[in-house]
C-alpha positions in Angstrom: -25.3 -8.3 -7.5 -23.9 -6.6 -4.5 -22.0 -3.3 -4.9 -18.9 -2.8 -2.9 -17.1 0.5 -2.5 -14.1 -0.8 -0.6 -12.9 -4.2 0.4 -12.5 -5.0 4.0 -11.5 -8.0 5.9 -14.8 -9.4 7.2 -15.0 -10.0 10.9 -14.4 -13.6 11.7 -15.2 -15.1 15.1 -12.4 -14.8 17.6 -12.7 -18.5 18.3 -12.3 -19.4 14.7 -9.3 -17.1 14.3 -7.7 -18.5 17.4 -8.3 -22.0 16.2 -6.6 -21.2 12.9 -3.7 -19.5 14.7 -3.2 -22.6 16.7 -3.3 -24.7 13.6 -0.8 -22.3 12.0 1.6 -22.7 14.9 1.3 -26.5 14.7 1.8 -26.6 11.0 4.9 -24.3 11.1 6.4 -26.6 13.7 5.6 -29.6 11.6 7.1 -28.1 8.4 10.3 -27.1 10.1 10.6 -30.4 12.0 10.1 -32.5 8.8 12.5 -30.3 6.8 15.2 -30.6 9.5 14.5 -34.3 10.1 14.9 -35.2 6.4 17.3 -32.5 5.4 15.2 -31.7 2.4 12.1 -29.9 1.3 13.4 -26.3 1.4 12.4 -25.5 -2.1 9.0 -27.1 -1.5 8.5 -24.9 1.5 9.1 -21.8 -0.7 7.1 -23.0 -3.7 4.1 -24.5 -1.9 4.1 -21.7 0.7 4.1 -18.9 -1.9 2.2 -20.5 -4.8 -1.3 -19.9 -3.5 -0.8 -16.1 -3.6 0.6 -16.1 -7.2 -3.0 -16.2 -8.2 -3.2 -12.6 -7.0 -1.1 -11.5 -10.0 -3.9 -12.9 -12.2 -6.3 -10.6 -10.4 -4.4 -7.3 -10.5 -5.6 -4.6 -12.8 -6.9 -1.1 -13.3 -10.4 -0.1 -12.4 -10.7 -2.4 -9.3 -11.8 -1.2 -5.9 -9.2 -1.4 -3.1 -8.8 -5.0 -2.1 -10.8 -6.3 -5.0 -9.5 -9.2 -7.1 -10.3 -9.2 -10.8 -13.3 -11.6 -11.2 -11.3 -13.6 -13.8 -8.9 -14.7 -11.0 -11.4 -15.6 -8.3 -11.7 -19.3 -9.3 -8.0 -19.9 -9.3 -7.6 -17.9 -6.1 -10.3 -19.8 -4.3 -9.0 -23.2 -5.6 -5.6 -22.5 -4.2 -7.0 -21.3 -0.9 -9.2 -24.4 -0.1 -7.8 -27.0 2.3 -8.9 -30.1 0.4 -6.1 -30.0 -2.2 -3.1 -29.8 0.2 -4.8 -32.4 2.5 -5.2 -34.8 -0.4 -1.5 -34.4 -1.2 -0.6 -34.7 2.4 -2.5 -38.0 2.7 -0.9 -39.4 -0.5 2.6 -38.4 0.7 2.0 -39.7 4.2 0.9 -43.1 2.8 4.0 -43.3 0.6 2.2 -42.9 -2.8 4.2 -39.8 -3.6 7.5 -38.5 -2.4 8.5 -36.9 0.8 8.9 -33.5 -0.8 5.2 -33.4 -1.4 4.6 -34.0 2.3 6.6 -31.0 3.2 5.0 -29.0 0.4 1.5 -29.9 1.5 2.3 -28.9 5.0 3.6 -25.5 3.8 0.5 -25.0 1.6 -1.8 -25.9 4.5 0.2 -23.5 6.7 -0.3 -20.7 4.2 -4.1 -21.3 4.2 -4.3 -21.5 7.9 -2.2 -18.3 8.3 -4.5 -16.5 5.9 -7.6 -17.6 7.9 -6.0 -16.6 11.2 -5.3 -13.2 9.8 -8.9 -12.9 8.7 -8.5 -13.5 5.0 -10.7 -16.0 3.3 -12.2 -17.0 0.0 -13.4 -14.4 -2.5 -16.9 -13.7 -3.9 -17.5 -14.0 -7.6 -16.9 -10.2 -8.0 -13.5 -10.5 -6.2 -14.1 -9.2 -2.7 -13.5 -11.1 0.6 -16.4 -13.3 1.5 -18.3 -12.3 4.6 
């Protein structure tokens, strides 16, 4: 097991961060455009945009290093910060299997993940630190 004394945001490649920043801008544009176009989805933007970080409340606690998430919350945090879940919802909504609100919500969730990656944040190790 690796011992960490302080959590740091691991260096990500500039090209990767720029790609995520570009995706973030495109997703923000799409979220706003869809919400305006359909006149709906505002609560979905808030709920799906914020929900992934609610898992941080599960990981708060005493005795943790700076930036460390409690290991009991790592699974939920990583689940909420992977792209496959919002992309599946996005595909289902785009194909008409589920409602339009889910399309806007999935775009907001994907935006959240892309923004995190653009800022250098990623998934967590089993002991709660940022993955290298």
